[in-house]
Amino acid sequence: MPTPPTAGSAPRAPRPSRRSVLAAMAAAVPAAGLPVLSGRASAAPAAGALPGGGDLGPNVLVFDPATPNIQGTLDEIFKRQESAQFGEGRFALLFKPGTYRGLNAQIGFYTSIAGLGLSPGDTTFHGDVTVDAGWFNGNATQNFWRSAENLTLHPVNGTNRWAVAQAAPFRRMHIKGGLNLAPDGYGWASGGYIADSRIDGSVAPYSQQQWYTRDSSVGGWNNAVWNMVFSGVEGAPAQSFPDPPYTTLDTTPVSREKPFLYLDGAGYKVFLPEKRTNARGTTWGSGTPRGESLPLGQFYVAKPGVDAATLNAALAQGLNLLLTPGIYHLDRPVEVRRPNTVVLGLGYPTLVPDNGATAMKVADVDGVRLAGFLIDAGPVNSATLLEVGPEGASADHAANPTTVQDVFIRIGGAGPGKATTSMVINSNHTLIDHTWVWRADHGDGVGWETNRADYGVRVNGDDVLATGLFVEHFNKYDVEWRGERGRTVFFQNEKAYDAPNQAAIQNGDVKGYAAYKIADGVTTHEGWGLGSYCYYNVDPTIRQDHGFQAPAKPGVKLHHLLVVSLGGKGQYEHVINSIGAPTSGTSTVPSTVVSYP
């Protein structure tokens, strides 16, 4: 996303749009030759049943402080993954509890790094976990699909660098120092998300255009560009939108942290953090986090090459799913029907429906947890890619909602893909906690009709809460909210770059489809910190009536809205409905509305 220089940043020449990235930059590299250090845990299956537990596979690397040449292995994986934006490599780097010295873990595409303790302090680096943008000439706007989790860092120079864009969560981290969210040279950056983390020093976003931080603690926050949102963050800056553009909620209405793998003695377990209401601060700051654990023997440990029928058989047998790194081709949906089922991915496992199927369907049951995987649309159009609850779902899940966390959806980029509606939430009380739903604007299989995808996220259920909602580039509505009492804390959007002309996006009498539309019949809805950007580089004369569309009803309230024309490539006439000043010229200055109505 183009942006002018900001405080602390050096001037830069305008960058090309993301679509200019050559597909050759993301060639896959085989994983042969890397050490297999993964552990084992198993359970004896009944006759004819699928086994629980087992080896975590060749692309899960488990280290302990005595492992030889850890730095060499980290460097080798980074070399393979640094620019492999649309490659097939997938890795999880897991560190047993202990102290590690002198490491710099550089994290590339489809790479997750995590400690295997129950709390971040169990696994300590005297070193860094680094994301920078040297591969893309100092531009961090394409540093997608990577993660860090459950570690304590003592950065070598006092500050750790995590210069990321979308789909790069930073969870359960303790930084004994500062955190820099910008690349070396202060180039453009377009992230990002922090949750359940403590940064003892200051967070310095510098050139980051937007950021969402939830249920954490920071020693300070240095600056803002367009949209910085905080909920339940100790030490967050005071609310001051639009100047500076800080949106600060004292607490998060409802949250439940992502499940994670850890070691209990010699055996693996998955910890399931409990739900919190009006949450503030980390879950682990005052001792052992609250929740429950499941032994790995209650999981089917899936490897790439397994088919949907096998995954469904494991689920029907009562097992949960642990998806190890790799690509999974599906000829039918993965059907999650049992309450409290966990589907947890390690190292960005990727589900691809090959024949127009929906990748995953969840029944209208309590407490399902989906976390840590990517869904990639296939070449045959799918009506949907992820469905939480069937159409007409009506059960009350307030006490034990389904959570969708670090589940990312992509249409195109890695190759041709199509989907009419990417994510559909039908179940009431669902928590969407950090998702990036992306119709690709660069890579392979990209074009207005080539990777056609009309709708990004559609919410039909009532009482749904989204914390960290990133949805971009859809042909029509990016988010369409039909359920009652919905809430969103932080929304980031870009309209589709590649609209060929005004007629292609005309919505009846309205110019363009809103990025975030609340259906006319909705009576109660609330949102905080919502931004939409346009970059119509194919036809810069396109006009968009507004970024947001909402019914004029007392119960529909939106706070801290902005729209931005990136470099004058297209313009917004208003912010929401017919309210808010138009964007104009090439100044890349947001037009804002503090409160609607």
Coordinates of C-alpha atoms in Angstrom, one line a residue:
M1 CA 0.0 0.0 0.0
P2 CA 1.6 3.2 -1.0
T3 CA 1.9 5.8 1.7
P4 CA 3.8 9.1 2.1
P5 CA 6.8 9.1 4.5
T6 CA 5.8 9.3 8.2
A7 CA 7.6 10.4 11.3
G8 CA 10.8 8.4 11.6
S9 CA 10.7 7.2 8.0
A10 CA 13.0 8.1 5.1
P11 CA 11.4 9.3 1.8
R12 CA 10.9 6.5 -0.7
A13 CA 10.0 6.3 -4.4
P14 CA 6.5 5.1 -5.1
R15 CA 6.4 1.3 -5.2
P16 CA 4.6 -0.8 -7.8
S17 CA 1.4 -2.5 -6.7
R18 CA 1.6 -6.0 -5.2
R19 CA 0.6 -7.6 -8.5
S20 CA 4.0 -6.6 -10.0
V21 CA 5.7 -9.3 -7.9
L22 CA 6.9 -12.1 -10.2
A23 CA 5.6 -15.5 -9.5
A24 CA 9.2 -16.8 -10.0
M25 CA 10.1 -15.1 -6.7
A26 CA 8.0 -17.7 -4.9
A27 CA 9.4 -21.0 -6.3
A28 CA 8.9 -23.9 -3.9
V29 CA 12.0 -25.5 -2.4
P30 CA 11.9 -29.1 -1.2
A31 CA 12.5 -29.9 2.4
A32 CA 14.9 -32.7 1.8
G33 CA 18.1 -32.6 3.9
L34 CA 16.7 -30.9 7.0
P35 CA 17.0 -32.8 10.2
V36 CA 13.9 -34.5 11.5
L37 CA 13.8 -33.6 15.2
S38 CA 10.1 -34.0 15.8
G39 CA 8.9 -35.9 18.9
R40 CA 6.4 -38.7 19.3
A41 CA 3.3 -39.3 21.4
S42 CA 0.8 -42.0 20.6
A43 CA -2.3 -43.8 21.8
A44 CA -3.3 -47.4 21.1
P45 CA -6.2 -47.3 18.7
A46 CA -9.2 -49.7 18.8
A47 CA -9.3 -52.4 16.1
G48 CA -9.8 -50.7 12.8
A49 CA -9.7 -47.2 14.2
L50 CA -7.3 -44.4 13.3
P51 CA -4.6 -43.8 15.8
G52 CA -4.3 -40.7 18.0
G53 CA -1.0 -39.0 18.4
G54 CA 2.2 -40.0 16.5
D55 CA 5.1 -38.4 14.9
L56 CA 4.8 -34.7 14.0
G57 CA 6.4 -35.2 10.6
P58 CA 9.5 -33.9 8.8
N59 CA 8.6 -30.2 8.7
V60 CA 8.0 -29.9 12.4
L61 CA 11.5 -29.3 13.8
V62 CA 11.8 -29.6 17.6
F63 CA 14.9 -28.1 19.3
D64 CA 16.3 -28.3 22.8
P65 CA 19.2 -26.2 24.1
A66 CA 21.6 -29.1 23.4
T67 CA 20.6 -29.5 19.7
P68 CA 23.7 -28.9 17.6
N69 CA 23.9 -26.1 15.0
I70 CA 20.5 -24.6 15.7
Q71 CA 21.5 -21.4 14.0
G72 CA 22.5 -23.2 10.9
T73 CA 19.2 -25.0 10.6
L74 CA 17.3 -21.8 11.2
D75 CA 19.3 -20.1 8.5
E76 CA 18.8 -22.9 6.0
I77 CA 15.0 -22.8 6.5
F78 CA 15.0 -19.0 6.1
K79 CA 17.0 -19.2 2.9
R80 CA 14.4 -21.5 1.5
Q81 CA 11.4 -19.5 2.7
E82 CA 12.5 -15.8 2.6
S83 CA 11.0 -15.0 -0.8
A84 CA 8.9 -18.1 -1.3
Q85 CA 5.6 -16.2 -1.2
F86 CA 3.6 -18.7 -3.2
G87 CA 5.8 -21.7 -2.7
E88 CA 4.9 -25.1 -1.2
G89 CA 7.3 -25.2 1.8
R90 CA 5.7 -25.1 5.2
F91 CA 7.7 -25.3 8.6
A92 CA 7.0 -25.2 12.3
L93 CA 10.0 -24.5 14.5
L94 CA 9.3 -25.6 18.1
F95 CA 11.6 -25.0 21.0
K96 CA 11.5 -27.1 24.2
P97 CA 11.6 -25.2 27.5
G98 CA 15.0 -23.9 28.4
T99 CA 17.4 -21.1 27.6
Y100 CA 18.8 -20.5 24.2
R101 CA 21.7 -18.1 23.6
G102 CA 23.0 -16.3 20.5
L103 CA 20.2 -17.1 18.1
N104 CA 18.7 -14.9 15.5
A105 CA 15.7 -16.7 14.1
Q106 CA 14.7 -15.0 10.8
I107 CA 11.2 -16.0 9.9
G108 CA 10.2 -16.3 6.3
F109 CA 6.9 -17.3 4.5
Y110 CA 4.8 -20.2 5.9
T111 CA 7.1 -20.5 9.0
S112 CA 5.9 -20.5 12.6
I113 CA 8.2 -20.4 15.6
A114 CA 6.9 -21.3 19.1
G115 CA 8.0 -22.3 22.5
L116 CA 6.8 -25.5 24.0
G117 CA 6.2 -24.3 27.5
L118 CA 2.9 -23.7 29.2
S119 CA 3.9 -20.0 29.6
P120 CA 6.2 -17.7 27.5
G121 CA 8.8 -17.6 30.3
D122 CA 9.4 -21.4 30.0
T123 CA 11.4 -20.9 26.7
T124 CA 13.8 -18.0 26.7
F125 CA 15.9 -16.6 23.8
H126 CA 18.9 -14.4 24.5
G127 CA 18.5 -13.4 20.9
D128 CA 16.0 -12.3 18.3
V129 CA 13.0 -13.5 16.3
T130 CA 13.3 -11.3 13.2
V131 CA 11.2 -10.3 10.3
D132 CA 12.7 -7.8 7.8
A133 CA 12.1 -7.0 4.2
G134 CA 15.5 -7.3 2.5
W135 CA 14.0 -9.8 0.0
F136 CA 11.6 -7.1 -1.3
N137 CA 14.0 -4.1 -1.3
G138 CA 13.0 -2.9 2.2
N139 CA 9.2 -3.0 1.5
A140 CA 7.4 -5.0 4.2
T141 CA 3.9 -4.9 2.7
Q142 CA 4.1 -8.5 1.4
N143 CA 5.5 -10.1 4.6
F144 CA 2.5 -12.4 5.0
W145 CA 1.9 -15.9 6.5
R146 CA 4.3 -16.3 9.4
S147 CA 4.0 -16.3 13.2
A148 CA 5.7 -16.2 16.5
E149 CA 4.2 -17.6 19.7
N150 CA 5.0 -18.4 23.3
L151 CA 8.5 -17.2 23.7
T152 CA 10.5 -14.8 25.9
L153 CA 13.0 -12.7 24.1
H154 CA 16.0 -10.7 25.4
P155 CA 16.8 -8.9 22.1
V156 CA 20.5 -8.6 21.4
N157 CA 20.4 -4.8 20.9
G158 CA 17.5 -4.2 23.1
T159 CA 14.8 -4.1 20.4
N160 CA 13.3 -7.0 18.4
R161 CA 12.2 -6.3 14.8
W162 CA 8.9 -7.7 13.5
A163 CA 8.2 -6.0 10.2
V164 CA 5.1 -7.8 8.9
A165 CA 2.0 -7.3 6.9
Q166 CA -1.2 -9.3 7.1
A167 CA -1.6 -12.9 8.4
A168 CA 1.5 -12.7 10.7
P169 CA 0.3 -13.0 14.3
F170 CA 2.5 -12.3 17.3
R171 CA 0.9 -14.2 20.2
R172 CA 1.9 -15.0 23.8
M173 CA 5.3 -13.3 23.4
H174 CA 7.3 -11.6 26.2
I175 CA 9.8 -9.1 24.9
K176 CA 12.3 -8.0 27.5
G177 CA 13.0 -4.8 25.6
G178 CA 11.4 -2.9 22.7
L179 CA 9.6 -4.0 19.5
N180 CA 10.1 -2.4 16.1
L181 CA 7.4 -3.1 13.6
A182 CA 9.1 -1.4 10.6
P183 CA 11.7 -2.8 8.2
D184 CA 15.3 -1.6 8.1
G185 CA 15.2 1.8 6.4
Y186 CA 11.6 2.5 7.5
G187 CA 10.1 1.2 4.3
W188 CA 6.4 0.7 3.9
A189 CA 4.7 -1.8 6.2
S190 CA 1.1 -3.0 6.3
G191 CA 0.3 -5.1 9.4
G192 CA -0.6 -6.4 11.8
Y193 CA -1.7 -8.2 15.0
I194 CA -0.5 -8.7 18.6
A195 CA -2.4 -10.7 21.3
D196 CA -1.7 -11.9 24.8
S197 CA 1.8 -10.5 24.8
R198 CA 4.0 -8.3 27.0
I199 CA 6.5 -5.8 25.6
D200 CA 8.5 -4.3 28.5
G201 CA 9.8 -1.5 26.4
S202 CA 8.1 0.6 23.7
V203 CA 6.5 -0.6 20.5
A204 CA 7.7 1.5 17.6
P205 CA 5.4 1.1 14.6
Y206 CA 7.1 3.8 12.5
S207 CA 5.8 3.2 9.0
Q208 CA 3.1 0.7 9.9
Q209 CA -0.2 1.9 8.4
Q210 CA -2.5 0.1 10.7
W211 CA -2.2 -2.3 13.7
Y212 CA -4.4 -4.1 16.2
T213 CA -3.2 -5.1 19.7
R214 CA -5.4 -7.1 22.0
D215 CA -5.3 -8.2 25.7
S216 CA -1.6 -7.3 26.1
S217 CA 0.8 -5.0 28.0
V218 CA 3.1 -2.5 26.4
G219 CA 5.7 -0.1 28.0
G220 CA 4.8 2.6 25.5
W221 CA 3.6 3.2 21.9
N222 CA 5.6 5.6 19.8
N223 CA 3.5 6.8 16.8
A224 CA 0.6 6.2 14.5
V225 CA 0.0 6.5 10.7
W226 CA -3.7 5.8 9.9
N227 CA -5.3 3.3 12.2
M228 CA -3.9 2.0 15.5
V229 CA -6.5 0.1 17.6
F230 CA -6.1 -1.3 21.1
S231 CA -8.5 -3.4 23.3
G232 CA -7.6 -4.6 26.8
V233 CA -4.0 -3.3 26.5
E234 CA -2.2 -2.1 29.6
G235 CA -0.1 0.9 28.7
A236 CA -1.9 1.7 25.5
P237 CA -2.1 5.3 24.4
A238 CA -5.2 7.3 25.3
Q239 CA -8.0 7.4 22.8
S240 CA -7.4 10.3 20.4
F241 CA -8.7 9.5 16.9
P242 CA -8.2 11.0 14.4
D243 CA -5.1 13.0 15.6
P244 CA -3.3 10.8 16.4
P245 CA -5.4 8.0 15.1
Y246 CA -5.6 5.9 18.3
T247 CA -8.7 3.9 19.1
T248 CA -8.5 2.5 22.6
L249 CA -11.0 0.2 24.4
D250 CA -10.2 -0.4 28.0
T251 CA -11.2 -4.1 27.7
T252 CA -12.0 -6.7 25.0
P253 CA -15.7 -7.7 25.2
V254 CA -15.1 -11.4 24.8
S255 CA -11.9 -13.3 24.1
R256 CA -10.5 -16.8 24.2
E257 CA -6.8 -17.3 23.3
K258 CA -5.7 -19.6 20.5
P259 CA -5.0 -23.3 21.4
F260 CA -1.3 -24.2 21.4
L261 CA 0.9 -27.2 21.6
Y262 CA 3.2 -27.7 24.6
L263 CA 5.3 -30.3 26.4
D264 CA 4.2 -31.8 29.7
G265 CA 7.2 -33.9 30.7
A266 CA 7.9 -36.0 27.7
G267 CA 4.4 -35.9 26.3
Y268 CA 2.7 -33.4 24.0
K269 CA -0.5 -31.7 25.0
V270 CA -2.7 -29.0 23.5
F271 CA -3.7 -26.2 25.9
L272 CA -7.2 -24.7 25.5
P273 CA -7.3 -21.3 27.1
E274 CA -10.6 -20.4 28.8
K275 CA -13.0 -17.7 27.6
R276 CA -12.7 -14.3 29.2
T277 CA -15.2 -11.4 29.3
N278 CA -14.1 -7.8 29.5
A279 CA -10.5 -9.0 29.3
R280 CA -7.5 -6.9 29.9
G281 CA -3.8 -7.8 29.9
T282 CA -2.2 -11.2 29.3
T283 CA -3.6 -14.6 30.4
W284 CA -0.2 -15.7 31.8
G285 CA 1.2 -12.7 33.6
S286 CA 0.1 -13.8 37.1
G287 CA 1.0 -17.5 36.8
T288 CA -0.2 -20.6 35.0
P289 CA -2.9 -19.7 32.4
R290 CA -6.4 -20.9 33.0
G291 CA -7.9 -23.5 30.8
E292 CA -7.7 -27.2 30.1
S293 CA -5.3 -29.6 28.3
L294 CA -5.8 -32.4 25.9
P295 CA -3.1 -35.1 25.3
L296 CA -1.9 -35.5 21.8
G297 CA -3.4 -39.0 21.8
Q298 CA -6.8 -37.3 21.4
F299 CA -5.7 -35.8 18.1
Y300 CA -5.3 -37.3 14.7
V301 CA -1.9 -36.0 13.6
A302 CA -2.5 -35.4 9.9
K303 CA 0.2 -35.3 7.3
P304 CA 0.1 -33.9 3.7
G305 CA -1.4 -36.4 1.3
V306 CA -4.2 -37.5 3.7
D307 CA -7.6 -37.1 2.1
A308 CA -10.8 -35.5 3.4
A309 CA -12.4 -38.9 3.9
T310 CA -9.6 -39.9 6.4
L311 CA -9.9 -36.5 8.2
N312 CA -13.6 -37.0 8.5
A313 CA -13.2 -40.5 9.7
A314 CA -10.9 -39.3 12.5
L315 CA -13.4 -36.6 13.4
A316 CA -16.3 -39.1 13.4
Q317 CA -14.2 -41.3 15.7
G318 CA -14.0 -38.5 18.3
L319 CA -10.5 -37.3 17.6
N320 CA -9.5 -33.7 17.1
L321 CA -7.2 -32.7 14.2
L322 CA -3.6 -31.5 14.4
L323 CA -2.6 -30.5 10.9
T324 CA 1.1 -30.7 10.3
P325 CA 2.8 -28.4 7.8
G326 CA 2.0 -29.0 4.1
I327 CA -0.7 -28.8 1.5
Y328 CA -3.9 -30.9 1.8
H329 CA -6.0 -31.4 -1.3
L330 CA -9.7 -32.0 -0.6
D331 CA -12.4 -33.5 -2.8
R332 CA -15.1 -32.9 -0.2
P333 CA -15.5 -30.7 2.9
V334 CA -13.9 -31.5 6.2
E335 CA -17.0 -31.9 8.4
V336 CA -16.6 -30.8 12.1
R337 CA -19.8 -32.0 13.8
R338 CA -18.8 -32.7 17.4
P339 CA -19.0 -30.0 20.1
N340 CA -15.6 -28.8 21.5
T341 CA -13.6 -30.2 18.5
V342 CA -10.2 -28.6 18.0
V343 CA -8.7 -28.2 14.5
L344 CA -5.2 -26.8 15.1
G345 CA -2.5 -26.2 12.4
L346 CA 1.2 -26.1 12.8
G347 CA 3.3 -24.2 10.2
Y348 CA 0.5 -22.9 8.0
P349 CA -1.0 -26.1 6.7
T350 CA -3.0 -25.3 3.6
L351 CA -6.4 -26.8 2.6
V352 CA -7.2 -26.7 -1.1
P353 CA -10.6 -27.8 -2.4
D354 CA -9.9 -29.1 -5.9
N355 CA -13.4 -29.6 -7.3
G356 CA -15.4 -26.7 -6.1
A357 CA -16.1 -28.1 -2.7
T358 CA -16.3 -26.1 0.5
A359 CA -13.0 -26.8 2.4
M360 CA -14.5 -27.0 5.9
K361 CA -18.0 -27.0 7.4
V362 CA -18.7 -26.7 11.1
A363 CA -22.0 -27.8 12.6
D364 CA -24.1 -25.6 14.9
V365 CA -22.5 -26.9 18.1
D366 CA -20.7 -25.5 21.1
G367 CA -17.1 -24.7 21.5
V368 CA -15.4 -25.7 18.2
R369 CA -11.9 -24.2 17.9
L370 CA -10.4 -23.6 14.5
A371 CA -6.8 -22.2 14.6
G372 CA -3.7 -21.8 12.6
F373 CA -4.3 -22.8 9.0
L374 CA -4.8 -21.4 5.5
I375 CA -7.5 -22.2 3.0
D376 CA -6.6 -21.7 -0.6
A377 CA -9.4 -21.6 -3.2
G378 CA -9.1 -24.2 -6.0
P379 CA -9.4 -23.7 -9.8
V380 CA -13.1 -24.7 -9.8
N381 CA -15.4 -22.1 -8.2
S382 CA -16.4 -23.0 -4.6
A383 CA -19.7 -21.5 -3.4
T384 CA -18.0 -21.1 0.0
L385 CA -14.6 -22.0 1.5
L386 CA -15.4 -22.0 5.2
E387 CA -18.8 -22.3 6.8
V388 CA -19.3 -22.0 10.6
G389 CA -22.8 -23.4 11.2
P390 CA -25.3 -24.3 8.5
E391 CA -27.7 -21.9 7.0
G392 CA -30.4 -21.1 9.5
A393 CA -28.3 -22.0 12.6
S394 CA -30.1 -20.8 15.7
A395 CA -28.5 -22.3 18.8
D396 CA -27.2 -20.1 21.7
H397 CA -23.5 -20.5 22.1
A398 CA -22.9 -17.6 24.5
A399 CA -21.3 -19.7 27.2
N400 CA -19.1 -21.7 24.8
P401 CA -18.7 -20.1 21.4
T402 CA -16.8 -21.3 18.4
T403 CA -13.6 -19.5 17.7
V404 CA -11.9 -18.9 14.4
Q405 CA -8.3 -17.8 15.0
D406 CA -5.4 -17.2 12.6
V407 CA -7.5 -18.9 9.9
F408 CA -6.6 -17.3 6.6
I409 CA -8.3 -17.5 3.3
R410 CA -6.7 -16.8 -0.2
I411 CA -8.2 -16.7 -3.6
G412 CA -5.6 -16.7 -6.3
G413 CA -1.9 -15.8 -6.0
A414 CA -0.6 -19.3 -5.7
G415 CA -2.5 -20.3 -8.9
P416 CA -6.1 -20.0 -10.3
G417 CA -8.8 -19.9 -7.6
K418 CA -12.4 -18.9 -7.4
A419 CA -15.0 -18.7 -4.6
T420 CA -18.3 -16.9 -4.5
T421 CA -18.3 -16.3 -0.7
S422 CA -15.1 -17.1 1.2
M423 CA -16.1 -17.2 4.9
V424 CA -19.7 -17.6 6.1
I425 CA -20.5 -17.3 9.8
N426 CA -24.0 -18.7 10.6
S427 CA -23.5 -19.8 14.2
N428 CA -24.5 -17.3 16.9
H429 CA -21.8 -15.9 19.2
T430 CA -18.9 -17.0 17.0
L431 CA -15.6 -15.2 17.8
I432 CA -13.5 -14.3 14.8
D433 CA -10.1 -13.5 16.3
H434 CA -7.6 -12.4 13.6
T435 CA -8.3 -13.4 10.0
W436 CA -7.1 -12.2 6.7
V437 CA -9.4 -13.1 3.8
W438 CA -7.7 -12.1 0.6
R439 CA -8.5 -12.1 -3.0
A440 CA -5.0 -11.9 -4.5
D441 CA -3.9 -8.8 -6.3
H442 CA -0.6 -10.3 -7.4
G443 CA 1.0 -13.6 -8.1
D444 CA -0.4 -16.4 -10.4
G445 CA -4.0 -16.7 -11.4
V446 CA -4.9 -13.1 -10.9
G447 CA -7.4 -11.0 -12.8
W448 CA -10.8 -9.4 -12.5
E449 CA -12.5 -12.6 -13.7
T450 CA -9.6 -15.0 -13.3
N451 CA -9.8 -15.2 -9.5
R452 CA -13.4 -14.0 -9.2
A453 CA -14.6 -13.8 -5.7
D454 CA -17.6 -11.6 -5.0
Y455 CA -17.8 -11.7 -1.2
G456 CA -15.2 -12.0 1.5
V457 CA -16.9 -12.5 4.8
R458 CA -20.7 -12.8 5.3
V459 CA -22.0 -12.9 8.9
N460 CA -25.6 -14.3 9.3
G461 CA -25.3 -15.3 12.9
D462 CA -26.3 -13.1 15.8
D463 CA -23.9 -11.8 18.6
V464 CA -20.8 -12.5 16.5
L465 CA -17.6 -10.6 17.5
A466 CA -14.7 -10.0 15.3
T467 CA -11.4 -8.9 16.8
G468 CA -8.8 -8.1 14.1
L469 CA -10.7 -8.4 10.8
F470 CA -8.7 -8.0 7.6
V471 CA -10.6 -8.5 4.3
E472 CA -9.3 -7.3 0.9
H473 CA -9.9 -6.9 -2.8
F474 CA -13.3 -8.7 -3.4
N475 CA -15.3 -8.0 -6.5
K476 CA -18.3 -6.9 -4.5
Y477 CA -18.8 -6.6 -0.7
D478 CA -15.7 -7.4 1.3
V479 CA -17.8 -7.8 4.5
E480 CA -21.6 -8.2 4.6
W481 CA -23.0 -8.3 8.1
R482 CA -26.6 -9.6 8.4
G483 CA -26.8 -10.8 12.0
E484 CA -28.0 -8.8 14.9
R485 CA -25.8 -7.4 17.7
G486 CA -22.6 -7.9 15.7
R487 CA -19.4 -6.2 16.9
T488 CA -16.0 -5.5 15.2
V489 CA -12.9 -4.2 16.9
F490 CA -10.5 -3.2 14.1
F491 CA -11.2 -3.7 10.4
Q492 CA -8.7 -3.2 7.6
N493 CA -9.6 -3.3 3.9
E494 CA -8.4 -2.5 0.4
K495 CA -10.9 -2.5 -2.4
A496 CA -10.0 -4.5 -5.5
Y497 CA -7.2 -2.9 -7.4
D498 CA -8.1 -4.4 -10.7
A499 CA -11.6 -3.2 -11.4
P500 CA -11.4 -2.5 -15.2
N501 CA -13.8 0.5 -15.2
Q502 CA -16.6 2.2 -13.3
A503 CA -19.3 0.0 -14.8
A504 CA -17.6 -3.2 -13.4
I505 CA -18.2 -2.1 -9.8
Q506 CA -21.5 -0.3 -10.2
N507 CA -24.0 -1.4 -7.6
G508 CA -27.4 -0.2 -8.9
D509 CA -27.4 3.5 -8.3
V510 CA -24.4 3.3 -6.0
K511 CA -20.8 3.7 -7.2
G512 CA -19.0 0.7 -5.9
Y513 CA -19.7 -1.9 -3.3
A514 CA -19.0 -0.9 0.3
A515 CA -16.0 -2.5 2.0
Y516 CA -18.2 -3.1 5.1
K517 CA -21.9 -3.3 4.7
I518 CA -24.4 -3.7 7.5
A519 CA -27.6 -5.0 6.1
D520 CA -30.6 -2.7 6.0
G521 CA -32.7 -4.9 8.4
V522 CA -30.1 -4.9 11.1
T523 CA -31.1 -2.9 14.2
T524 CA -28.1 -3.3 16.5
H525 CA -24.4 -3.3 15.5
E526 CA -21.2 -1.6 16.8
G527 CA -17.7 -1.3 15.4
W528 CA -14.4 0.5 16.4
G529 CA -11.4 1.4 14.3
L530 CA -12.5 0.7 10.8
G531 CA -10.5 1.6 7.6
S532 CA -10.9 1.1 3.9
Y533 CA -8.4 2.1 1.2
C534 CA -8.8 2.2 -2.6
Y535 CA -6.0 1.8 -5.2
Y536 CA -7.8 1.5 -8.6
N537 CA -4.6 1.4 -10.6
V538 CA -6.2 -0.1 -13.7
D539 CA -8.7 2.8 -14.0
P540 CA -7.7 5.7 -11.6
T541 CA -10.9 7.6 -12.6
I542 CA -13.1 5.2 -10.6
R543 CA -15.2 6.8 -7.9
Q544 CA -16.4 4.9 -4.9
D545 CA -19.5 6.3 -3.1
H546 CA -18.3 5.2 0.3
G547 CA -16.2 2.7 2.2
F548 CA -19.0 1.8 4.7
Q549 CA -22.8 1.4 4.4
A550 CA -25.1 1.1 7.4
P551 CA -28.8 1.6 8.2
A552 CA -29.7 4.8 10.0
K553 CA -30.9 3.2 13.2
P554 CA -30.1 4.2 16.8
G555 CA -28.6 0.8 17.7
V556 CA -26.2 0.9 14.8
K557 CA -23.0 2.7 16.0
L558 CA -19.6 2.9 14.4
H559 CA -16.6 4.7 15.9
H560 CA -13.5 6.0 14.2
L561 CA -13.9 5.4 10.5
L562 CA -11.5 6.3 7.7
V563 CA -11.1 6.0 4.0
V564 CA -7.9 6.6 2.0
S565 CA -7.1 7.0 -1.7
L566 CA -3.7 5.6 -2.2
G567 CA -1.8 8.0 -4.4
G568 CA -5.0 9.3 -6.1
K569 CA -5.8 5.9 -7.8
G570 CA -9.5 6.3 -7.5
Q571 CA -11.4 8.3 -4.9
Y572 CA -14.1 7.9 -2.2
E573 CA -17.0 10.4 -2.3
H574 CA -17.9 9.8 1.4
V575 CA -16.8 7.7 4.3
I576 CA -20.1 6.1 5.4
N577 CA -23.3 6.4 3.5
S578 CA -23.4 10.1 2.4
I579 CA -21.4 11.3 5.4
G580 CA -17.8 12.3 5.5
A581 CA -15.6 14.4 3.2
P582 CA -14.4 13.0 -0.1
T583 CA -10.8 12.0 -0.6
S584 CA -9.1 14.0 -3.3
G585 CA -5.9 14.4 -5.2
T586 CA -2.8 12.3 -4.6
S587 CA -2.1 13.3 -1.0
T588 CA -3.0 9.9 0.5
V589 CA -4.6 11.7 3.5
P590 CA -7.5 9.9 5.2
S591 CA -11.0 11.2 5.3
T592 CA -12.4 10.4 8.7
V593 CA -15.7 10.2 10.6
V594 CA -15.3 10.1 14.4
S595 CA -18.7 8.6 15.1
Y596 CA -21.7 7.3 13.2
P597 CA -24.5 8.4 13.5

